[in-house]
């Protein structure tokens, strides 16, 4: 049987002895847009970082297409949570996108015209071609987010992790990003997205991972994204609303 893009078993993570993820087991299917959903502090970012080897694990295994992360770097694109990035770092938008190409270059090769062309194409795809030379500190939040998305596109990965890509972007940009993610999906790529707007989950994602320190449930959105499971995920912090203006029927405050 084909290896799953991401398979996690027995994963536990703690920061200073405080458990943040407990015994997570998860296998995600290929070619889907997958939402990672849970309250603040649920461990969503930590789950991604643990999968990418960016934080130490107490226990557990992570396999990317059947192999450890270190062997699969080239298959992975990562868009970190915006607030975790140093936006004052003196670099322009094009250089940020070019960084996405480093995995494709040998050690001693410097990016040349071809890498530059690819990076420019990716900036154009997110509507940021005119900002190629702009310092990233001088971009708006939504523009910064789009530059990071362009970098992920430049990576030409198979499996993408995006941590809250819609935070700080306007509605038009959110639509544009979702359209791009659907394009990636149409190419058979797998995209995991940390997302906190429950009202758009059914519209955006084929599959969801409900997380709150423990894995509550994961699977097709229609089966898993239920009021009962959300109550288990959010506990008392969730207000279940009857929303006639939206097909989901479920919202959060
Ligand atoms: N580097 C860190 N050191 C100590 N605690 C951390 C660190 N990063 C996150 N935490 C804590 O771990 C928990 C999970 O964090 P995180 O994975 O960022 O949650 P989420 O992304 O779901 O909001 C939170 O309680 C957070 O305060
Ligand atoms: Mg987070």
PDB file of C-alpha atoms and ligand atoms in Angstrom:
ATOM      1  CA  UNK A   1       0.000   0.000   0.000  1.00  0.00           C
ATOM      2  CA  UNK A   2       1.137   3.512  -0.738  1.00  0.00           C
ATOM      3  CA  UNK A   3       2.723   5.468   2.108  1.00  0.00           C
ATOM      4  CA  UNK A   4       0.626   8.232   3.620  1.00  0.00           C
ATOM      5  CA  UNK A   5       1.973  11.796   3.215  1.00  0.00           C
ATOM      6  CA  UNK A   6       2.048  12.052   7.005  1.00  0.00           C
ATOM      7  CA  UNK A   7       1.829   9.315   9.609  1.00  0.00           C
ATOM      8  CA  UNK A   8       2.225  10.080  13.302  1.00  0.00           C
ATOM      9  CA  UNK A   9       2.126   7.527  16.087  1.00  0.00           C
ATOM     10  CA  UNK A  10       2.440   7.818  19.842  1.00  0.00           C
ATOM     11  CA  UNK A  11       3.583  11.438  19.632  1.00  0.00           C
ATOM     12  CA  UNK A  12       3.918  13.318  22.902  1.00  0.00           C
ATOM     13  CA  UNK A  13       5.522  16.725  23.367  1.00  0.00           C
ATOM     14  CA  UNK A  14       6.070  18.760  26.520  1.00  0.00           C
ATOM     15  CA  UNK A  15       7.515  22.201  27.124  1.00  0.00           C
ATOM     16  CA  UNK A  16       9.215  22.443  30.531  1.00  0.00           C
ATOM     17  CA  UNK A  17       7.418  19.261  31.617  1.00  0.00           C
ATOM     18  CA  UNK A  18       4.012  20.672  30.732  1.00  0.00           C
ATOM     19  CA  UNK A  19       2.361  18.229  28.306  1.00  0.00           C
ATOM     20  CA  UNK A  20       1.305  19.973  25.121  1.00  0.00           C
ATOM     21  CA  UNK A  21       0.571  16.975  22.913  1.00  0.00           C
ATOM     22  CA  UNK A  22      -0.397  13.608  24.339  1.00  0.00           C
ATOM     23  CA  UNK A  23      -0.090  10.332  22.471  1.00  0.00           C
ATOM     24  CA  UNK A  24      -1.157  11.592  19.057  1.00  0.00           C
ATOM     25  CA  UNK A  25      -1.834   9.013  16.345  1.00  0.00           C
ATOM     26  CA  UNK A  26      -2.731  10.344  12.943  1.00  0.00           C
ATOM     27  CA  UNK A  27      -2.508   9.284   9.333  1.00  0.00           C
ATOM     28  CA  UNK A  28      -3.570  11.766   6.677  1.00  0.00           C
ATOM     29  CA  UNK A  29      -4.623  10.855   3.137  1.00  0.00           C
ATOM     30  CA  UNK A  30      -2.951  12.174   0.013  1.00  0.00           C
ATOM     31  CA  UNK A  31      -4.373  14.903  -2.189  1.00  0.00           C
ATOM     32  CA  UNK A  32      -6.621  16.523   0.387  1.00  0.00           C
ATOM     33  CA  UNK A  33      -6.980  19.960   1.931  1.00  0.00           C
ATOM     34  CA  UNK A  34      -6.899  19.286   5.653  1.00  0.00           C
ATOM     35  CA  UNK A  35      -7.829  21.667   8.462  1.00  0.00           C
ATOM     36  CA  UNK A  36      -6.175  21.432  11.873  1.00  0.00           C
ATOM     37  CA  UNK A  37      -8.741  22.808  14.281  1.00  0.00           C
ATOM     38  CA  UNK A  38      -8.637  23.447  18.020  1.00  0.00           C
ATOM     39  CA  UNK A  39      -8.622  26.225  20.624  1.00  0.00           C
ATOM     40  CA  UNK A  40      -5.659  28.494  21.402  1.00  0.00           C
ATOM     41  CA  UNK A  41      -2.931  26.533  23.092  1.00  0.00           C
ATOM     42  CA  UNK A  42      -4.299  23.205  21.792  1.00  0.00           C
ATOM     43  CA  UNK A  43      -0.899  22.318  20.359  1.00  0.00           C
ATOM     44  CA  UNK A  44      -1.681  22.914  16.681  1.00  0.00           C
ATOM     45  CA  UNK A  45       1.566  24.760  15.919  1.00  0.00           C
ATOM     46  CA  UNK A  46       3.471  22.302  18.074  1.00  0.00           C
ATOM     47  CA  UNK A  47       2.038  19.394  16.086  1.00  0.00           C
ATOM     48  CA  UNK A  48       3.433  20.890  12.889  1.00  0.00           C
ATOM     49  CA  UNK A  49       6.776  21.724  14.497  1.00  0.00           C
ATOM     50  CA  UNK A  50       7.069  18.216  15.914  1.00  0.00           C
ATOM     51  CA  UNK A  51       6.297  16.757  12.483  1.00  0.00           C
ATOM     52  CA  UNK A  52       9.088  18.909  11.017  1.00  0.00           C
ATOM     53  CA  UNK A  53      11.574  18.080  13.761  1.00  0.00           C
ATOM     54  CA  UNK A  54      11.607  21.687  14.999  1.00  0.00           C
ATOM     55  CA  UNK A  55      10.726  20.779  18.588  1.00  0.00           C
ATOM     56  CA  UNK A  56      11.907  17.742  20.535  1.00  0.00           C
ATOM     57  CA  UNK A  57       9.469  14.902  21.087  1.00  0.00           C
ATOM     58  CA  UNK A  58       9.074  13.025  24.345  1.00  0.00           C
ATOM     59  CA  UNK A  59       8.020   9.973  22.390  1.00  0.00           C
ATOM     60  CA  UNK A  60       6.537   8.937  19.106  1.00  0.00           C
ATOM     61  CA  UNK A  61       7.281   8.507  15.438  1.00  0.00           C
ATOM     62  CA  UNK A  62       6.647  10.739  12.469  1.00  0.00           C
ATOM     63  CA  UNK A  63       6.906   9.506   8.900  1.00  0.00           C
ATOM     64  CA  UNK A  64       6.612  11.639   5.777  1.00  0.00           C
ATOM     65  CA  UNK A  65       5.746   9.406   2.846  1.00  0.00           C
ATOM     66  CA  UNK A  66       7.033   6.521   4.910  1.00  0.00           C
ATOM     67  CA  UNK A  67      10.416   7.991   5.853  1.00  0.00           C
ATOM     68  CA  UNK A  68      11.828  10.276   8.539  1.00  0.00           C
ATOM     69  CA  UNK A  69      11.564  13.993   7.966  1.00  0.00           C
ATOM     70  CA  UNK A  70      15.315  14.448   7.538  1.00  0.00           C
ATOM     71  CA  UNK A  71      15.187  12.348   4.381  1.00  0.00           C
ATOM     72  CA  UNK A  72      12.105  14.050   2.995  1.00  0.00           C
ATOM     73  CA  UNK A  73      12.834  17.747   3.348  1.00  0.00           C
ATOM     74  CA  UNK A  74      12.474  18.393  -0.346  1.00  0.00           C
ATOM     75  CA  UNK A  75       8.914  17.108  -0.277  1.00  0.00           C
ATOM     76  CA  UNK A  76       7.803  19.562   2.388  1.00  0.00           C
ATOM     77  CA  UNK A  77       6.710  23.187   2.280  1.00  0.00           C
ATOM     78  CA  UNK A  78       6.141  25.096   5.510  1.00  0.00           C
ATOM     79  CA  UNK A  79       4.449  28.431   6.079  1.00  0.00           C
ATOM     80  CA  UNK A  80       5.027  29.342   9.735  1.00  0.00           C
ATOM     81  CA  UNK A  81       2.615  31.327  11.859  1.00  0.00           C
ATOM     82  CA  UNK A  82       3.138  34.957  10.900  1.00  0.00           C
ATOM     83  CA  UNK A  83       3.915  36.198  14.385  1.00  0.00           C
ATOM     84  CA  UNK A  84       6.766  33.696  14.717  1.00  0.00           C
ATOM     85  CA  UNK A  85       8.689  35.282  11.856  1.00  0.00           C
ATOM     86  CA  UNK A  86      11.188  38.122  12.279  1.00  0.00           C
ATOM     87  CA  UNK A  87       9.775  40.590   9.779  1.00  0.00           C
ATOM     88  CA  UNK A  88      12.506  43.133  10.543  1.00  0.00           C
ATOM     89  CA  UNK A  89      15.076  40.848   8.987  1.00  0.00           C
ATOM     90  CA  UNK A  90      16.586  42.927   6.168  1.00  0.00           C
ATOM     91  CA  UNK A  91      15.554  41.063   3.060  1.00  0.00           C
ATOM     92  CA  UNK A  92      13.234  41.714   0.165  1.00  0.00           C
ATOM     93  CA  UNK A  93      10.227  39.736  -1.014  1.00  0.00           C
ATOM     94  CA  UNK A  94      12.014  38.091  -3.924  1.00  0.00           C
ATOM     95  CA  UNK A  95      14.824  36.822  -1.690  1.00  0.00           C
ATOM     96  CA  UNK A  96      12.330  35.301   0.720  1.00  0.00           C
ATOM     97  CA  UNK A  97      10.754  33.396  -2.152  1.00  0.00           C
ATOM     98  CA  UNK A  98      14.167  32.367  -3.495  1.00  0.00           C
ATOM     99  CA  UNK A  99      14.893  30.786  -0.131  1.00  0.00           C
ATOM    100  CA  UNK A 100      12.160  28.340  -1.023  1.00  0.00           C
ATOM    101  CA  UNK A 101      14.359  27.120  -3.857  1.00  0.00           C
ATOM    102  CA  UNK A 102      17.445  26.327  -1.792  1.00  0.00           C
ATOM    103  CA  UNK A 103      16.396  22.735  -1.300  1.00  0.00           C
ATOM    104  CA  UNK A 104      16.584  22.313  -5.049  1.00  0.00           C
ATOM    105  CA  UNK A 105      20.099  23.695  -5.342  1.00  0.00           C
ATOM    106  CA  UNK A 106      23.342  21.945  -4.581  1.00  0.00           C
ATOM    107  CA  UNK A 107      25.498  23.267  -1.747  1.00  0.00           C
ATOM    108  CA  UNK A 108      27.752  25.402  -3.867  1.00  0.00           C
ATOM    109  CA  UNK A 109      25.301  26.592  -6.442  1.00  0.00           C
ATOM    110  CA  UNK A 110      23.999  30.062  -6.033  1.00  0.00           C
ATOM    111  CA  UNK A 111      20.533  30.855  -7.288  1.00  0.00           C
ATOM    112  CA  UNK A 112      20.718  31.967 -10.897  1.00  0.00           C
ATOM    113  CA  UNK A 113      18.379  33.293 -13.553  1.00  0.00           C
ATOM    114  CA  UNK A 114      16.240  30.165 -13.553  1.00  0.00           C
ATOM    115  CA  UNK A 115      15.637  30.267  -9.793  1.00  0.00           C
ATOM    116  CA  UNK A 116      14.883  33.942 -10.064  1.00  0.00           C
ATOM    117  CA  UNK A 117      12.362  33.335 -12.828  1.00  0.00           C
ATOM    118  CA  UNK A 118      10.603  30.646 -10.774  1.00  0.00           C
ATOM    119  CA  UNK A 119      10.515  32.920  -7.731  1.00  0.00           C
ATOM    120  CA  UNK A 120       9.069  35.776  -9.810  1.00  0.00           C
ATOM    121  CA  UNK A 121       6.392  33.444 -11.213  1.00  0.00           C
ATOM    122  CA  UNK A 122       5.411  32.442  -7.704  1.00  0.00           C
ATOM    123  CA  UNK A 123       5.206  36.063  -6.585  1.00  0.00           C
ATOM    124  CA  UNK A 124       3.010  36.773  -9.602  1.00  0.00           C
ATOM    125  CA  UNK A 125       0.724  33.882  -8.659  1.00  0.00           C
ATOM    126  CA  UNK A 126      -0.019  35.525  -5.328  1.00  0.00           C
ATOM    127  CA  UNK A 127      -0.345  38.998  -6.889  1.00  0.00           C
ATOM    128  CA  UNK A 128       2.927  40.264  -5.420  1.00  0.00           C
ATOM    129  CA  UNK A 129       5.130  40.637  -8.514  1.00  0.00           C
ATOM    130  CA  UNK A 130       5.200  44.415  -8.139  1.00  0.00           C
ATOM    131  CA  UNK A 131       6.637  44.082  -4.634  1.00  0.00           C
ATOM    132  CA  UNK A 132       9.613  41.851  -5.457  1.00  0.00           C
ATOM    133  CA  UNK A 133      12.169  44.461  -4.380  1.00  0.00           C
ATOM    134  CA  UNK A 134      10.275  45.680  -1.330  1.00  0.00           C
ATOM    135  CA  UNK A 135      11.739  45.000   2.117  1.00  0.00           C
ATOM    136  CA  UNK A 136       9.503  42.538   3.931  1.00  0.00           C
ATOM    137  CA  UNK A 137       9.296  44.876   6.931  1.00  0.00           C
ATOM    138  CA  UNK A 138       7.522  47.344   4.652  1.00  0.00           C
ATOM    139  CA  UNK A 139       4.752  45.001   3.563  1.00  0.00           C
ATOM    140  CA  UNK A 140       1.321  44.771   5.154  1.00  0.00           C
ATOM    141  CA  UNK A 141       0.386  41.645   7.103  1.00  0.00           C
ATOM    142  CA  UNK A 142      -1.598  40.250   4.189  1.00  0.00           C
ATOM    143  CA  UNK A 143       1.242  40.960   1.767  1.00  0.00           C
ATOM    144  CA  UNK A 144       3.753  39.264   4.052  1.00  0.00           C
ATOM    145  CA  UNK A 145       1.489  36.247   4.214  1.00  0.00           C
ATOM    146  CA  UNK A 146       1.302  36.120   0.427  1.00  0.00           C
ATOM    147  CA  UNK A 147       5.095  36.311   0.129  1.00  0.00           C
ATOM    148  CA  UNK A 148       5.382  33.299   2.418  1.00  0.00           C
ATOM    149  CA  UNK A 149       2.808  31.489   0.357  1.00  0.00           C
ATOM    150  CA  UNK A 150       4.853  32.279  -2.764  1.00  0.00           C
ATOM    151  CA  UNK A 151       7.885  30.833  -1.018  1.00  0.00           C
ATOM    152  CA  UNK A 152       5.973  27.635  -0.312  1.00  0.00           C
ATOM    153  CA  UNK A 153       4.871  27.459  -3.948  1.00  0.00           C
ATOM    154  CA  UNK A 154       8.491  27.911  -5.040  1.00  0.00           C
ATOM    155  CA  UNK A 155       9.425  24.903  -2.936  1.00  0.00           C
ATOM    156  CA  UNK A 156       7.319  22.770  -5.249  1.00  0.00           C
ATOM    157  CA  UNK A 157       6.616  20.384  -2.395  1.00  0.00           C
ATOM    158  CA  UNK A 158       4.278  17.413  -2.099  1.00  0.00           C
ATOM    159  CA  UNK A 159       3.151  18.081   1.447  1.00  0.00           C
ATOM    160  CA  UNK A 160       2.453  21.545   2.797  1.00  0.00           C
ATOM    161  CA  UNK A 161       2.057  22.734   6.361  1.00  0.00           C
ATOM    162  CA  UNK A 162       0.528  26.198   6.738  1.00  0.00           C
ATOM    163  CA  UNK A 163       0.078  27.686  10.171  1.00  0.00           C
ATOM    164  CA  UNK A 164      -2.847  30.135  10.229  1.00  0.00           C
ATOM    165  CA  UNK A 165      -2.277  31.519   6.726  1.00  0.00           C
ATOM    166  CA  UNK A 166      -5.434  33.635   6.881  1.00  0.00           C
ATOM    167  CA  UNK A 167      -4.571  35.638   9.976  1.00  0.00           C
ATOM    168  CA  UNK A 168      -4.231  39.319   9.110  1.00  0.00           C
ATOM    169  CA  UNK A 169      -5.312  38.959   5.491  1.00  0.00           C
ATOM    170  CA  UNK A 170      -8.333  40.597   3.921  1.00  0.00           C
ATOM    171  CA  UNK A 171     -11.267  38.639   2.502  1.00  0.00           C
ATOM    172  CA  UNK A 172     -10.049  38.911  -1.094  1.00  0.00           C
ATOM    173  CA  UNK A 173      -6.615  37.570  -0.154  1.00  0.00           C
ATOM    174  CA  UNK A 174      -8.190  34.727   1.807  1.00  0.00           C
ATOM    175  CA  UNK A 175     -10.199  33.739  -1.278  1.00  0.00           C
ATOM    176  CA  UNK A 176      -7.078  33.944  -3.433  1.00  0.00           C
ATOM    177  CA  UNK A 177      -5.127  31.756  -1.002  1.00  0.00           C
ATOM    178  CA  UNK A 178      -7.894  29.159  -0.874  1.00  0.00           C
ATOM    179  CA  UNK A 179      -7.980  29.071  -4.673  1.00  0.00           C
ATOM    180  CA  UNK A 180      -4.220  28.427  -4.695  1.00  0.00           C
ATOM    181  CA  UNK A 181      -4.527  25.685  -2.105  1.00  0.00           C
ATOM    182  CA  UNK A 182      -7.192  24.050  -4.245  1.00  0.00           C
ATOM    183  CA  UNK A 183      -4.823  24.237  -7.219  1.00  0.00           C
ATOM    184  CA  UNK A 184      -2.168  22.449  -5.183  1.00  0.00           C
ATOM    185  CA  UNK A 185      -4.728  19.825  -4.248  1.00  0.00           C
ATOM    186  CA  UNK A 186      -5.720  19.390  -7.898  1.00  0.00           C
ATOM    187  CA  UNK A 187      -2.048  18.558  -8.551  1.00  0.00           C
ATOM    188  CA  UNK A 188      -2.290  15.729  -6.015  1.00  0.00           C
ATOM    189  CA  UNK A 189      -0.541  17.615  -3.238  1.00  0.00           C
ATOM    190  CA  UNK A 190      -1.564  17.391   0.394  1.00  0.00           C
ATOM    191  CA  UNK A 191      -2.080  20.607   2.340  1.00  0.00           C
ATOM    192  CA  UNK A 192      -2.482  20.845   6.108  1.00  0.00           C
ATOM    193  CA  UNK A 193      -3.741  24.195   7.339  1.00  0.00           C
ATOM    194  CA  UNK A 194      -4.091  25.368  10.922  1.00  0.00           C
ATOM    195  CA  UNK A 195      -7.345  27.260  10.870  1.00  0.00           C
ATOM    196  CA  UNK A 196      -9.455  28.900  13.518  1.00  0.00           C
ATOM    197  CA  UNK A 197     -12.550  30.200  11.760  1.00  0.00           C
ATOM    198  CA  UNK A 198     -15.048  27.427  12.331  1.00  0.00           C
ATOM    199  CA  UNK A 199     -17.572  29.083  10.010  1.00  0.00           C
ATOM    200  CA  UNK A 200     -15.471  28.309   6.914  1.00  0.00           C
ATOM    201  CA  UNK A 201     -14.246  24.819   7.802  1.00  0.00           C
ATOM    202  CA  UNK A 202     -16.882  22.924   5.829  1.00  0.00           C
ATOM    203  CA  UNK A 203     -16.398  25.121   2.807  1.00  0.00           C
ATOM    204  CA  UNK A 204     -12.592  24.935   2.783  1.00  0.00           C
ATOM    205  CA  UNK A 205     -11.529  21.499   3.973  1.00  0.00           C
ATOM    206  CA  UNK A 206     -12.098  17.911   2.836  1.00  0.00           C
ATOM    207  CA  UNK A 207     -10.715  16.533   6.025  1.00  0.00           C
ATOM    208  CA  UNK A 208     -10.241  17.854   9.547  1.00  0.00           C
ATOM    209  CA  UNK A 209      -8.038  17.111  12.522  1.00  0.00           C
ATOM    210  CA  UNK A 210      -9.671  18.130  15.812  1.00  0.00           C
ATOM    211  CA  UNK A 211      -7.016  18.689  18.418  1.00  0.00           C
ATOM    212  CA  UNK A 212      -6.853  19.756  22.035  1.00  0.00           C
ATOM    213  CA  UNK A 213      -3.650  18.365  23.535  1.00  0.00           C
ATOM    214  CA  UNK A 214      -5.094  14.984  22.585  1.00  0.00           C
ATOM    215  CA  UNK A 215      -6.408  14.106  19.179  1.00  0.00           C
ATOM    216  CA  UNK A 216     -10.173  14.358  19.462  1.00  0.00           C
ATOM    217  CA  UNK A 217     -10.907  12.943  16.035  1.00  0.00           C
ATOM    218  CA  UNK A 218      -9.630  13.114  12.467  1.00  0.00           C
ATOM    219  CA  UNK A 219     -11.345  12.238   9.225  1.00  0.00           C
ATOM    220  CA  UNK A 220     -13.602  13.517   6.450  1.00  0.00           C
ATOM    221  CA  UNK A 221     -15.140  16.866   7.381  1.00  0.00           C
ATOM    222  CA  UNK A 222     -18.699  15.627   6.951  1.00  0.00           C
ATOM    223  CA  UNK A 223     -18.142  12.835   9.499  1.00  0.00           C
ATOM    224  CA  UNK A 224     -15.896  14.578  12.000  1.00  0.00           C
ATOM    225  CA  UNK A 225     -16.884  18.239  12.050  1.00  0.00           C
ATOM    226  CA  UNK A 226     -19.953  17.743  14.201  1.00  0.00           C
ATOM    227  CA  UNK A 227     -21.350  19.789  17.054  1.00  0.00           C
ATOM    228  CA  UNK A 228     -20.651  16.972  19.509  1.00  0.00           C
ATOM    229  CA  UNK A 229     -16.999  16.699  18.451  1.00  0.00           C
ATOM    230  CA  UNK A 230     -16.552  20.459  18.569  1.00  0.00           C
ATOM    231  CA  UNK A 231     -17.951  20.493  22.057  1.00  0.00           C
ATOM    232  CA  UNK A 232     -15.351  17.866  22.993  1.00  0.00           C
ATOM    233  CA  UNK A 233     -12.627  19.919  21.337  1.00  0.00           C
ATOM    234  CA  UNK A 234     -13.495  23.336  22.719  1.00  0.00           C
ATOM    235  CA  UNK A 235     -15.309  22.360  25.891  1.00  0.00           C
ATOM    236  CA  UNK A 236     -17.029  25.273  27.571  1.00  0.00           C
ATOM    237  CA  UNK A 237     -15.325  27.787  25.333  1.00  0.00           C
ATOM    238  CA  UNK A 238     -17.517  26.996  22.372  1.00  0.00           C
ATOM    239  CA  UNK A 239     -20.845  28.629  21.747  1.00  0.00           C
ATOM    240  CA  UNK A 240     -22.857  26.641  19.289  1.00  0.00           C
ATOM    241  CA  UNK A 241     -24.904  29.038  17.298  1.00  0.00           C
ATOM    242  CA  UNK A 242     -27.813  28.500  15.039  1.00  0.00           C
ATOM    243  CA  UNK A 243     -26.711  30.406  11.970  1.00  0.00           C
ATOM    244  CA  UNK A 244     -29.265  30.703   9.232  1.00  0.00           C
ATOM    245  CA  UNK A 245     -26.947  32.834   7.150  1.00  0.00           C
ATOM    246  CA  UNK A 246     -24.362  30.131   6.712  1.00  0.00           C
ATOM    247  CA  UNK A 247     -24.662  26.564   5.600  1.00  0.00           C
ATOM    248  CA  UNK A 248     -22.383  25.194   8.312  1.00  0.00           C
ATOM    249  CA  UNK A 249     -24.859  25.817  11.086  1.00  0.00           C
ATOM    250  CA  UNK A 250     -21.918  25.916  13.474  1.00  0.00           C
ATOM    251  CA  UNK A 251     -19.944  28.901  14.618  1.00  0.00           C
ATOM    252  CA  UNK A 252     -17.702  29.935  17.460  1.00  0.00           C
ATOM    253  CA  UNK A 253     -17.227  33.025  19.516  1.00  0.00           C
TER     254      UNK A 253
HETATM  255  N1  LIG B   1       8.544  27.407  23.065  1.00  0.00           N
HETATM  256  C1  LIG B   1       7.616  27.185  24.021  1.00  0.00           C
HETATM  257  N2  LIG B   1       7.989  27.087  25.333  1.00  0.00           N
HETATM  258  C2  LIG B   1       7.083  26.852  26.284  1.00  0.00           C
HETATM  259  N3  LIG B   1       5.765  26.685  26.050  1.00  0.00           N
HETATM  260  C3  LIG B   1       5.330  26.762  24.780  1.00  0.00           C
HETATM  261  C4  LIG B   1       6.234  27.019  23.701  1.00  0.00           C
HETATM  262  N4  LIG B   1       5.530  27.035  22.537  1.00  0.00           N
HETATM  263  C5  LIG B   1       4.246  26.806  22.887  1.00  0.00           C
HETATM  264  N5  LIG B   1       4.128  26.642  24.226  1.00  0.00           N
HETATM  265  C6  LIG B   1       2.871  26.325  24.931  1.00  0.00           C
HETATM  266  O1  LIG B   1       2.407  25.094  24.429  1.00  0.00           O
HETATM  267  C7  LIG B   1       1.009  25.107  24.268  1.00  0.00           C
HETATM  268  C8  LIG B   1       0.644  24.809  22.821  1.00  0.00           C
HETATM  269  O2  LIG B   1       1.122  25.853  22.011  1.00  0.00           O
HETATM  270  P1  LIG B   1       0.863  25.901  20.451  1.00  0.00           P
HETATM  271  O3  LIG B   1       1.302  24.639  19.818  1.00  0.00           O
HETATM  272  O4  LIG B   1       1.467  27.153  19.958  1.00  0.00           O
HETATM  273  O5  LIG B   1      -0.748  25.970  20.398  1.00  0.00           O
HETATM  274  P2  LIG B   1      -1.705  26.470  19.231  1.00  0.00           P
HETATM  275  O6  LIG B   1      -0.903  26.616  17.991  1.00  0.00           O
HETATM  276  O7  LIG B   1      -2.760  25.406  19.142  1.00  0.00           O
HETATM  277  O8  LIG B   1      -2.305  27.759  19.720  1.00  0.00           O
HETATM  278  C9  LIG B   1       0.536  26.457  24.756  1.00  0.00           C
HETATM  279  O9  LIG B   1       0.135  26.322  26.104  1.00  0.00           O
HETATM  280  C10 LIG B   1       1.773  27.313  24.641  1.00  0.00           C
HETATM  281  O10 LIG B   1       1.747  28.336  25.599  1.00  0.00           O
HETATM  282 MG1  LIG B   2      -0.466  28.199  16.778  1.00  0.00          MG
END
